[in-house]
Coordinates of C-alpha atoms in Angstrom, one line a residue:
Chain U
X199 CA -39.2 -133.5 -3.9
X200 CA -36.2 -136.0 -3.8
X201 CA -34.5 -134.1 -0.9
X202 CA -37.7 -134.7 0.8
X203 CA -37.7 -138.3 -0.1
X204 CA -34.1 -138.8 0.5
X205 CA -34.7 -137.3 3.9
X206 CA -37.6 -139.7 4.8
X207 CA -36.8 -142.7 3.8
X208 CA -33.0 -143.6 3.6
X209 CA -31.9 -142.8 7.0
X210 CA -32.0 -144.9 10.0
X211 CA -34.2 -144.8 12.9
X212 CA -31.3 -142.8 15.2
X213 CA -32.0 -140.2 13.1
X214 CA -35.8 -139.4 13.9
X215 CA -37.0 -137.7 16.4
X216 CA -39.5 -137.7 19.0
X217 CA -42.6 -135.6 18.9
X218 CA -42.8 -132.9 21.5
X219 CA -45.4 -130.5 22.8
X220 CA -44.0 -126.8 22.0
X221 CA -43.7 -124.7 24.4
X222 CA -43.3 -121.1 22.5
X223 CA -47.3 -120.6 23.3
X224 CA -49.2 -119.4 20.6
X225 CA -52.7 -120.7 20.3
X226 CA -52.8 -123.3 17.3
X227 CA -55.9 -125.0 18.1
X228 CA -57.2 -124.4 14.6
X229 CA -54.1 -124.6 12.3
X230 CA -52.8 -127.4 10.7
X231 CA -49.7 -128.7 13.0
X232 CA -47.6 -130.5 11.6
X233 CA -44.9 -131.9 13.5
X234 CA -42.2 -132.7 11.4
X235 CA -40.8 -136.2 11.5
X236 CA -37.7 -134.5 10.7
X237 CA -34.5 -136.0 11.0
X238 CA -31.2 -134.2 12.5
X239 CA -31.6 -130.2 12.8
X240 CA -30.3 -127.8 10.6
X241 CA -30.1 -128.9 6.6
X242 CA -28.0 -126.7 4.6
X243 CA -28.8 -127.3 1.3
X244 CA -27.4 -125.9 -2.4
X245 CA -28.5 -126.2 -5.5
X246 CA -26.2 -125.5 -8.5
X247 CA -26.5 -125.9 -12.1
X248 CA -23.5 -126.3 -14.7
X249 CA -22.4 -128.2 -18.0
X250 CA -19.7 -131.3 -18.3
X251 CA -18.6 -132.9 -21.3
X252 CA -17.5 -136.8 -21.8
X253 CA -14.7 -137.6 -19.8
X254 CA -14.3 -134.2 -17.3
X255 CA -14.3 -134.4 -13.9
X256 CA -15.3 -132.0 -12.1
X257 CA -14.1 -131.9 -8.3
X258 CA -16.0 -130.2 -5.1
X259 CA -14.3 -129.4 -1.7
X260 CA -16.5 -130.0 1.7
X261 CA -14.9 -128.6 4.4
X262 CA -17.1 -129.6 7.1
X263 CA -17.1 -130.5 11.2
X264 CA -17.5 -133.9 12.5
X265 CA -20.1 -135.6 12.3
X266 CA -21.8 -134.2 9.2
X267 CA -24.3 -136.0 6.6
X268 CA -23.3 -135.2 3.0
X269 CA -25.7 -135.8 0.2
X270 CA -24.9 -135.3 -3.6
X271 CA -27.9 -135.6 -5.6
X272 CA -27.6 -135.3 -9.2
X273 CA -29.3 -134.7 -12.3
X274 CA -27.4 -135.1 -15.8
X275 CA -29.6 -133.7 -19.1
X276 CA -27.8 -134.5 -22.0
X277 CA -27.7 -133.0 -25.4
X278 CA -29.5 -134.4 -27.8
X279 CA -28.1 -133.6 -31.6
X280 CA -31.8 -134.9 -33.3
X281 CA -33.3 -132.1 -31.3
X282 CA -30.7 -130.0 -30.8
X283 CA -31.2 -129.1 -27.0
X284 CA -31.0 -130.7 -23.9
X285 CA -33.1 -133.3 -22.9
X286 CA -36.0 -132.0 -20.2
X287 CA -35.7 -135.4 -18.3
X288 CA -32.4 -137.2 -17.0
X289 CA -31.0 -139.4 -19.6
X290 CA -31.3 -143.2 -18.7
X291 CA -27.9 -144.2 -20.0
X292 CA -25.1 -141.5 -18.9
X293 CA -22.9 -143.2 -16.5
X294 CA -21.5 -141.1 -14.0
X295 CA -18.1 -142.5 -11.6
X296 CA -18.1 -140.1 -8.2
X297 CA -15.0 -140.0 -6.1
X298 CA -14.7 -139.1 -2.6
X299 CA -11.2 -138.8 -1.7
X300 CA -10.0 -136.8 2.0
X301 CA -7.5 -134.0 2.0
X302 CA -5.7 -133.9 5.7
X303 CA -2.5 -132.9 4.9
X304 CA -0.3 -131.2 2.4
X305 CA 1.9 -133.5 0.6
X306 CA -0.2 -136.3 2.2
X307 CA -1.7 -137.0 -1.2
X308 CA -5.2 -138.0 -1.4
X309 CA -6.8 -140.9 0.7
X310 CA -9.6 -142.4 -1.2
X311 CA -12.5 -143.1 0.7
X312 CA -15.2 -144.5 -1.9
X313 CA -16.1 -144.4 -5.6
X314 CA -19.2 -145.4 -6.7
X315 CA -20.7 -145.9 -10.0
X316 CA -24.2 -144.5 -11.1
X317 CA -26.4 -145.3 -14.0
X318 CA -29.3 -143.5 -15.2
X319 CA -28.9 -139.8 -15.4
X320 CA -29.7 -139.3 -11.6
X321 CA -28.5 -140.6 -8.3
X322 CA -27.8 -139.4 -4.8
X323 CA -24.6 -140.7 -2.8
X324 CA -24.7 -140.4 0.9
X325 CA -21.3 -139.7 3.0
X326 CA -21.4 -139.7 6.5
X327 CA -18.0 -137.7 8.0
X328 CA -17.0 -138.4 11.1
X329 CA -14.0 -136.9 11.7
X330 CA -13.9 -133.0 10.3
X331 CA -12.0 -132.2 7.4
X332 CA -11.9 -131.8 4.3
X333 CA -13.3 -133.9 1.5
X334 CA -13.1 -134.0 -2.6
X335 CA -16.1 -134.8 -4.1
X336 CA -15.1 -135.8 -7.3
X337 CA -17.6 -136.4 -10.9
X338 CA -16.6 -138.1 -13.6
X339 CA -18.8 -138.1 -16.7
X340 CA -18.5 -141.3 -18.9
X341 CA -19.9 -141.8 -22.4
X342 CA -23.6 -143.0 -23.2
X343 CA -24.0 -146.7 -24.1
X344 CA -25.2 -145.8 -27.4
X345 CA -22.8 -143.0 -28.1
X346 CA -19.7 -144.7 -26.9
X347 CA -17.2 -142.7 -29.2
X348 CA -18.6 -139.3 -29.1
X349 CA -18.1 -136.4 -26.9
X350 CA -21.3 -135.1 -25.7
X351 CA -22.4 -132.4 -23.2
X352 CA -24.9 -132.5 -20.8
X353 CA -26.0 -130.2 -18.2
X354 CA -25.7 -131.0 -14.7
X355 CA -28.0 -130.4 -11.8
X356 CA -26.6 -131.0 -8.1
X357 CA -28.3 -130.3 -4.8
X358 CA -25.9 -130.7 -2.2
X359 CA -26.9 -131.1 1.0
X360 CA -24.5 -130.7 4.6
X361 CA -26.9 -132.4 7.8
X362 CA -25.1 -131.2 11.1
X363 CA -26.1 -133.8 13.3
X364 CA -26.9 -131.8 17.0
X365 CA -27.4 -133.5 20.4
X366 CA -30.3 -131.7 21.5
X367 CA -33.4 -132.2 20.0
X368 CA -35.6 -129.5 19.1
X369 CA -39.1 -128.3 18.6
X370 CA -39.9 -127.8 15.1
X371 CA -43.1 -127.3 14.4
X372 CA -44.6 -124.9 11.7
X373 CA -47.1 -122.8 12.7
X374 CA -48.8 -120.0 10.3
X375 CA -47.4 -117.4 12.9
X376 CA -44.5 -115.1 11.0
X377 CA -42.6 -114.5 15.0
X378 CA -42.7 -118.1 16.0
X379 CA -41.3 -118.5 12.4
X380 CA -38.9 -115.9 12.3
X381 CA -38.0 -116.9 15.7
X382 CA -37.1 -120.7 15.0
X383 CA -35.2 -119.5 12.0
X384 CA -33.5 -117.6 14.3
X385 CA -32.9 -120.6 16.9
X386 CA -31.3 -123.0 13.9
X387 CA -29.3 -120.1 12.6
X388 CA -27.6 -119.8 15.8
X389 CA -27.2 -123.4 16.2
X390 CA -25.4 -123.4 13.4
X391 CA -23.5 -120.7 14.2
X392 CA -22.3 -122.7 17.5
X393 CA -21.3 -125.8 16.1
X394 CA -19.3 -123.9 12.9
X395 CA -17.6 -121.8 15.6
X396 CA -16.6 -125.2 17.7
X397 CA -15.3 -126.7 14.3
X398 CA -13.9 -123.3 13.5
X399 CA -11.7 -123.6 17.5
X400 CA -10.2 -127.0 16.4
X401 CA -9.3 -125.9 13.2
X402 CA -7.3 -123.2 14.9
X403 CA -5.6 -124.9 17.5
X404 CA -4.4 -127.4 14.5
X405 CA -3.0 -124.3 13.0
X406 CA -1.3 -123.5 16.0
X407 CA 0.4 -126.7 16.7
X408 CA 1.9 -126.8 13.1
X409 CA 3.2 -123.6 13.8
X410 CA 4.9 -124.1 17.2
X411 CA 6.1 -127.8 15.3
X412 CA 7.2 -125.5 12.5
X413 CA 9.4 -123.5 15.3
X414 CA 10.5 -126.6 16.5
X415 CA 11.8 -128.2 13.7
X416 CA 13.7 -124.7 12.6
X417 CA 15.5 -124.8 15.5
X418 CA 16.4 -128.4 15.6
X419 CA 17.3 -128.8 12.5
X420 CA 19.5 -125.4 12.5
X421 CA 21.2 -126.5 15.8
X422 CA 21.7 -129.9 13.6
X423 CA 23.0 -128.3 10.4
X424 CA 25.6 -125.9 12.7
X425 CA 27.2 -129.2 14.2
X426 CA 27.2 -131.1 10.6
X427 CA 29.3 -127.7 9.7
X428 CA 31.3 -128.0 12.7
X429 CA 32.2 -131.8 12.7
X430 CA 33.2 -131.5 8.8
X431 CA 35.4 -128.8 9.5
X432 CA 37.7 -130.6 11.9
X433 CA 36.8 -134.5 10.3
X434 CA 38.7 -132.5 7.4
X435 CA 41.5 -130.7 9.2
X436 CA 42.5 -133.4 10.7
X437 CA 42.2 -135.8 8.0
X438 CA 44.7 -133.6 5.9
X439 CA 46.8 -132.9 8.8
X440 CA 47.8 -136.7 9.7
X441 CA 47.9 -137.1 5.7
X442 CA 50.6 -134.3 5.2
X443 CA 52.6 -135.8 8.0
X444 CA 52.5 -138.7 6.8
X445 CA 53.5 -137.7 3.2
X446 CA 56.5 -135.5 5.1
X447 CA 55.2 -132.1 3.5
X448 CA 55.0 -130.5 6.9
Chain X
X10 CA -46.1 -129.7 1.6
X11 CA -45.1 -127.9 4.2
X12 CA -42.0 -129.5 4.7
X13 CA -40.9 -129.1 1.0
X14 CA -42.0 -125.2 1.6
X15 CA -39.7 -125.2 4.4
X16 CA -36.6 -126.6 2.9
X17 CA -37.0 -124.8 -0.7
X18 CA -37.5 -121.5 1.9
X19 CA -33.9 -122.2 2.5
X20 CA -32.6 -122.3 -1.0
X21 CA -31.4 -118.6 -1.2
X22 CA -27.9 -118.7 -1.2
X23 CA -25.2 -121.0 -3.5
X24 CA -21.9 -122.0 -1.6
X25 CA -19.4 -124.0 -3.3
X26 CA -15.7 -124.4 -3.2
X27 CA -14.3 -126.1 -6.8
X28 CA -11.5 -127.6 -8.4
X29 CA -10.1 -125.2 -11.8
X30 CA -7.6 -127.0 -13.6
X31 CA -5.1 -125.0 -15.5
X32 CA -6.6 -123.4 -19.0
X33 CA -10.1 -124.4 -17.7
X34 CA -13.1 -122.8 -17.1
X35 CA -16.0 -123.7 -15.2
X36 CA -19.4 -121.8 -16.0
X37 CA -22.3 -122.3 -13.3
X38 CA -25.8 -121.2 -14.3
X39 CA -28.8 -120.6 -11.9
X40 CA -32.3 -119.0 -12.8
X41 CA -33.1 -115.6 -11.4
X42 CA -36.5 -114.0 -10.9
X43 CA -36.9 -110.5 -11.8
X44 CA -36.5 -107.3 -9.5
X45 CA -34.1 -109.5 -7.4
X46 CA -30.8 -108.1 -5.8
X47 CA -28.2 -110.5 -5.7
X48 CA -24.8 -110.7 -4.3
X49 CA -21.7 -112.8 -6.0
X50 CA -18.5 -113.0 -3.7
X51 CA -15.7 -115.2 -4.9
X52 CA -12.4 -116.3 -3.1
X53 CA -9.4 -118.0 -4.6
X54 CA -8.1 -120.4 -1.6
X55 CA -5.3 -122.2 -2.7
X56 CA -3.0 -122.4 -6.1
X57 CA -0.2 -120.2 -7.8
X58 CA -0.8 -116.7 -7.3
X59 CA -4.3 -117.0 -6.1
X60 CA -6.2 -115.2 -8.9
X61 CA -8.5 -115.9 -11.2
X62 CA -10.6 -114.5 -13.9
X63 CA -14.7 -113.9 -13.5
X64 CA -17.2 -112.9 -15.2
X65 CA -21.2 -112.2 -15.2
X66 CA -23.7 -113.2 -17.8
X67 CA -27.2 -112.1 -17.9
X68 CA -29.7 -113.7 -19.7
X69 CA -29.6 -112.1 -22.9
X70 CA -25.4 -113.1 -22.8
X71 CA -24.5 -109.6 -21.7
X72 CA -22.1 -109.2 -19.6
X73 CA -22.3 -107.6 -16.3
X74 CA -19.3 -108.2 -14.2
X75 CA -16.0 -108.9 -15.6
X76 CA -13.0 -108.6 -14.0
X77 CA -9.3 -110.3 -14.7
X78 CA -6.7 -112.0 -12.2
X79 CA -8.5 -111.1 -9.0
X80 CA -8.2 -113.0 -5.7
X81 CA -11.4 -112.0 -4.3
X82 CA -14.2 -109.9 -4.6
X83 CA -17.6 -108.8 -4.4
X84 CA -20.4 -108.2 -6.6
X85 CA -24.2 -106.7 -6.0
X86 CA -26.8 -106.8 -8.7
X87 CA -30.4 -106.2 -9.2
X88 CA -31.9 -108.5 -12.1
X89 CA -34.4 -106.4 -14.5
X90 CA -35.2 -109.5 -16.4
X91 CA -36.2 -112.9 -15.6
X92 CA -33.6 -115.9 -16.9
X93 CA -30.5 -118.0 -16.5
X94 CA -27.6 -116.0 -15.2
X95 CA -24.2 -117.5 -15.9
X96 CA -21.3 -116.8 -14.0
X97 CA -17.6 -118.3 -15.1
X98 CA -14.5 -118.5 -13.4
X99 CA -11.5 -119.3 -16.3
X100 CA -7.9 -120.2 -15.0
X101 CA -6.5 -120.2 -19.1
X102 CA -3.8 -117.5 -18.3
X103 CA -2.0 -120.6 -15.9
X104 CA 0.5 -122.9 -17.2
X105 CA 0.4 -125.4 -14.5
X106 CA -1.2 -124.1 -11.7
X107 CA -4.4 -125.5 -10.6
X108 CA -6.9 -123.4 -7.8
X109 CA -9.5 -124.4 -5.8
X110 CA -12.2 -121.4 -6.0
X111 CA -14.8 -120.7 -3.3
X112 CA -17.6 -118.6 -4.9
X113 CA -20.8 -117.9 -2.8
X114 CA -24.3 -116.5 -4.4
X115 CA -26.6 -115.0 -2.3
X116 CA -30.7 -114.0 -3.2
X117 CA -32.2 -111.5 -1.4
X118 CA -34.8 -114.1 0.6
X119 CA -38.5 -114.5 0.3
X120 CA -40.7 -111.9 1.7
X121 CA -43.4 -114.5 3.0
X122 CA -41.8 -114.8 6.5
X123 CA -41.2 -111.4 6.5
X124 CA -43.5 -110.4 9.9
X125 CA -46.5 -108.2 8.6
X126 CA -47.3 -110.6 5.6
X127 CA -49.2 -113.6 7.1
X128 CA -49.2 -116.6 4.8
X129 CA -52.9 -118.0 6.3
X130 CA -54.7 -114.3 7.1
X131 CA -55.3 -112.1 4.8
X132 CA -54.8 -109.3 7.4
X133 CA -51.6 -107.4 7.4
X134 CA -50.0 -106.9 11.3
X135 CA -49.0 -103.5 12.1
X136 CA -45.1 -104.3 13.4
X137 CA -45.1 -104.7 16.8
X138 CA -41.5 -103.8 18.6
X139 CA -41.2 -107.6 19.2
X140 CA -41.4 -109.0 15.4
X141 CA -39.5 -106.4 14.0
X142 CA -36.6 -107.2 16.9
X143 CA -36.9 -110.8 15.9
X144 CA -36.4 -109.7 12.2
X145 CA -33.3 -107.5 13.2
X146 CA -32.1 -110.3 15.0
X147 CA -32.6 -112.6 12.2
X148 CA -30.8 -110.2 9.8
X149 CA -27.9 -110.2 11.7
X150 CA -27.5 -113.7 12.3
X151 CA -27.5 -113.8 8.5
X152 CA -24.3 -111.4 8.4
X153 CA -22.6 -112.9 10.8
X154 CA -22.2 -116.3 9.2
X155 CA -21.8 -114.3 5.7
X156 CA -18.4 -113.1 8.1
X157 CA -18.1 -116.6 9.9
X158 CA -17.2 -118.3 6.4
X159 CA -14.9 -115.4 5.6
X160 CA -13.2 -116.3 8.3
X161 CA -13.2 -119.5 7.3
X162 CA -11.4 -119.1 4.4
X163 CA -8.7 -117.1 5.4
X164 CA -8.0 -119.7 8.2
X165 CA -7.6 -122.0 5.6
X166 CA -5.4 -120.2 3.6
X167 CA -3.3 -120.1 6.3
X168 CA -3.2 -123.5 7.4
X169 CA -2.2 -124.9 3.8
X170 CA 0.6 -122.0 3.8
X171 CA 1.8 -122.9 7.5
X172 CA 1.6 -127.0 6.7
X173 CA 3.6 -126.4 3.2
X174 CA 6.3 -124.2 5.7
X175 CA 6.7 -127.2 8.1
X176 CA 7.4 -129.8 5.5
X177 CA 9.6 -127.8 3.2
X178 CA 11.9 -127.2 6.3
X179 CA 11.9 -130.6 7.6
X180 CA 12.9 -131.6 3.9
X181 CA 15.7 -129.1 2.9
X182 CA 17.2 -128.9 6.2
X183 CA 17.9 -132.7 6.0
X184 CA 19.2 -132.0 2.1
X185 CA 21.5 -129.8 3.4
X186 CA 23.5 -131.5 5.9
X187 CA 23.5 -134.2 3.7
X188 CA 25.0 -131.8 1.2
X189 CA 27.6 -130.5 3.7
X190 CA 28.7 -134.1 4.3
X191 CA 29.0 -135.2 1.1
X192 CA 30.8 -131.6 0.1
X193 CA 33.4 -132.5 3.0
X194 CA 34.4 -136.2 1.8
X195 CA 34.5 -134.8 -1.4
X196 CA 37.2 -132.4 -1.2
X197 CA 38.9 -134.3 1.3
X198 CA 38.8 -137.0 -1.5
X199 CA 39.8 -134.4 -4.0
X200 CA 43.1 -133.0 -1.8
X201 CA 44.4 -136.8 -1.3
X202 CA 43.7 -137.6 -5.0
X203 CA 46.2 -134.8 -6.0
X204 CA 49.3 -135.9 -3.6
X205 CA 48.6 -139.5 -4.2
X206 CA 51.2 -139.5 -7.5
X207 CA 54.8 -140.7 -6.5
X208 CA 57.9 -138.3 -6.5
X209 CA 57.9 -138.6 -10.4
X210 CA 56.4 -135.1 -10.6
X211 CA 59.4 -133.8 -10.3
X212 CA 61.1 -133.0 -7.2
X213 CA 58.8 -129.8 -6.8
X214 CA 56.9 -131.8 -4.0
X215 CA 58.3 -132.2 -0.4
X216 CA 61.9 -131.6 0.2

């Protein structure tokens, strides 16, 4: 499959790992082991289907941790009005613009990181985050070369996949035995689990310093706004004071 | 082969969070076998009033689930036929409000690594206390990061309503005191302007 392909071949060698014995103990003497080459623990991949027309852009938000391998793969079948259906294979000429823009702060507007242009009807865009947060993926559908001035459909295919990249490396090797499976699925599940709920504790403790900087800035700016009042007040009574004197009214 | 077996193994469950632009809607479409129970949950994290509209298509374009202005909810299904279900999320009651969804679909997994079903014998193990704990354990784990990303969400949905708080204070306290300034010199301004005219008023002024 392309995930599969995608996996192999376009990543670097840091990404590999070593092969090494298992140590769960079943007897696998006759089975096929295969010790997957497999690059950083714990793929989460989705696979969603939907239709665009010329021109829409259609935006995704990845909230992810740090240090997280995104991969947008992409399949646009256009319509075609001869046949009256959508095409079975990715259309060579639809042009598709992806944006990935960051979203930190509100108000911040957002940062631009890439955009990237992709021709025929299929592509996969890599983004590697490093720092947690959130991210727009955004699509952007252009016109066909040889239908420039029409509006067109097409349906869309997208597998996206999030890599967590872990520091330990692990055993993964597949075995025909349903606990040692059941078990491993077990171990990456929780793995998962771990580094979510580490995001997750940063996350938080941003929360909480915008809040105490929230209580903060009430109170200064309060104390700030009370002397403004204050300083007005007399700037004005004495203002008018010295001026009525002077004009002899008083 | 194996490896693609794997990976596909852990297709099962559709997480997205979108963009839905005011008087849009977004349709997603995924292929269902039959007998399957599915579960559709949907969130609305940020925009207006937080609602949107939903609904459930089976394959024959009958709908299953519909439901108007709802911030979140939860839907269980069992297919009875085989085909592309279409789900759609339409802001079109919003003027100018645009909302980021999170909607997550979740297949009831593969029975293949369920223990008892081998995939290389063709015996079928009796359930020892061991697999079935692993399978228990497995189950649960599943649940609690169905919860985890609840959580997640709501955290969220906080944070954006706790940075928005911060700014707007920062912003209007400093428009106010430059209001109260301005107000002060003005009427100051004002109070001179009227006294500034000589005695030719008329002897009602001063002594």
């Amino acid at each position: 499959s392309s995930v599969c392909s995608c996996m192999n071949a376009e990543f670097g060698k840091q990404w590999y790992q070593r092969r090494v014995r298992g140590r769960v103990g079943y007897c696998i003497a006759n089975m096929l082991e295969l010790l997957l080459l497999a690059v950083v623990v714990l793929p989460c991949v989705h696979a969603l289907t939907t239709t665009m027309t010329t021109w829409e852009t259609k935006c995704f938000i990845e909230d992810v941790p740090d240090r997280t391998m995104i991969t947008y793969n992409y399949k646009i079948h256009m319509f075609d009005d001869q046949l009256d259906a959508y095409h079975t294979a990715p259309t060579p000429d639809a042009k598709m613009f992806f944006t990935i823009s960051e979203l930190r702060k509100v108000g911040d507007g957002d940062h631009i990181k890439r955009i990237q242009e992709f021709n025929g009807g299929t592509g996969v865009l890599h983004y590697f985050a490093e720092e947690y947060g959130e991210f727009k993926f955004c699509l952007e559908l252009h016109p066909q070369k040889s239908k420039e001035w029409q509006m067109t459909t097409g349906k869309l295919h997208l597998v996206v996949e999030r890599q967590y990249q872990d520091d330990a490396e692990e055993l993964i090797a597949e075995t025909q035995d349903a606990i040692t499976r059941t078990l491993q699925k077990t171990l990456r599940k929780v793995k998962q689990i771990k580094m979510e709920q580490r995001y997750y504790k940063k996350r938080e403790q941003e929360f909480r310093s915008i809040s105490w900087l929230t209580a903060n800035r009430v109170i200064w700016f309060g104390a700030l706004t009370a002397i403004t009042v204050i300083a007005c007040g007399c700037f004005m009574m004495q203002n008018l004071r010295s001026f009525f004197i002077a004009k002899k009214l008083v | 082969m194996w490896f693609v077996v794997f990976l596909l193994s852990g297709i099962s469950a559709i997480e997205m969070t979108f963009e839905l632009q005011e008087h849009e809607v977004q349709c997603f479409h995924e292929i269902i076998p039959k007998d399957k129970k599915f579960t559709l949950e949907y969130q609305v994290i940020s925009g207006g009033h937080f609602d949107v509209d939903c609904h459930l298509m089976s394959p024959n374009s009958k709908v299953i689930y519909k439901e108007q202005r709802k911030q979140f909810d939860t839907f269980h299904h069992s297919t009875v036929e085989e085909g592309e279900y279409t789900f759609c999320f339409s802001n079109e009651f919003s003027t100018f409000a645009h909302k980021t969804v999170y909607f997550d679909l979740d297949m009831e997994e593969d029975n293949k690594d369920a223990p008892g079903a081998d995939a290389g014998g063709a015996h079928a193990t009796a359930l020892t206390q061991l697999e079935s704990s692993a399978y228990a354990i497995h189950e649960s784990l599943r649940l609690v990061v169905d919860y985890q990303s609840h959580h997640r969400l709501k955290e969220r949905i906080g944070r954006e309503v706790a940075e928005y708080l911060c700014e707007r204070v920062q912003n209007w306290s400093i428009g106010q005191t430059v209001l109260i300034v301005i107000v002060a010199f003005g009427q100051v301004f004002m109070l001179r302007k009227l006294f500034d005219k000589p005695a030719s008023r008329g002897g009602k002024v001063g002594i």
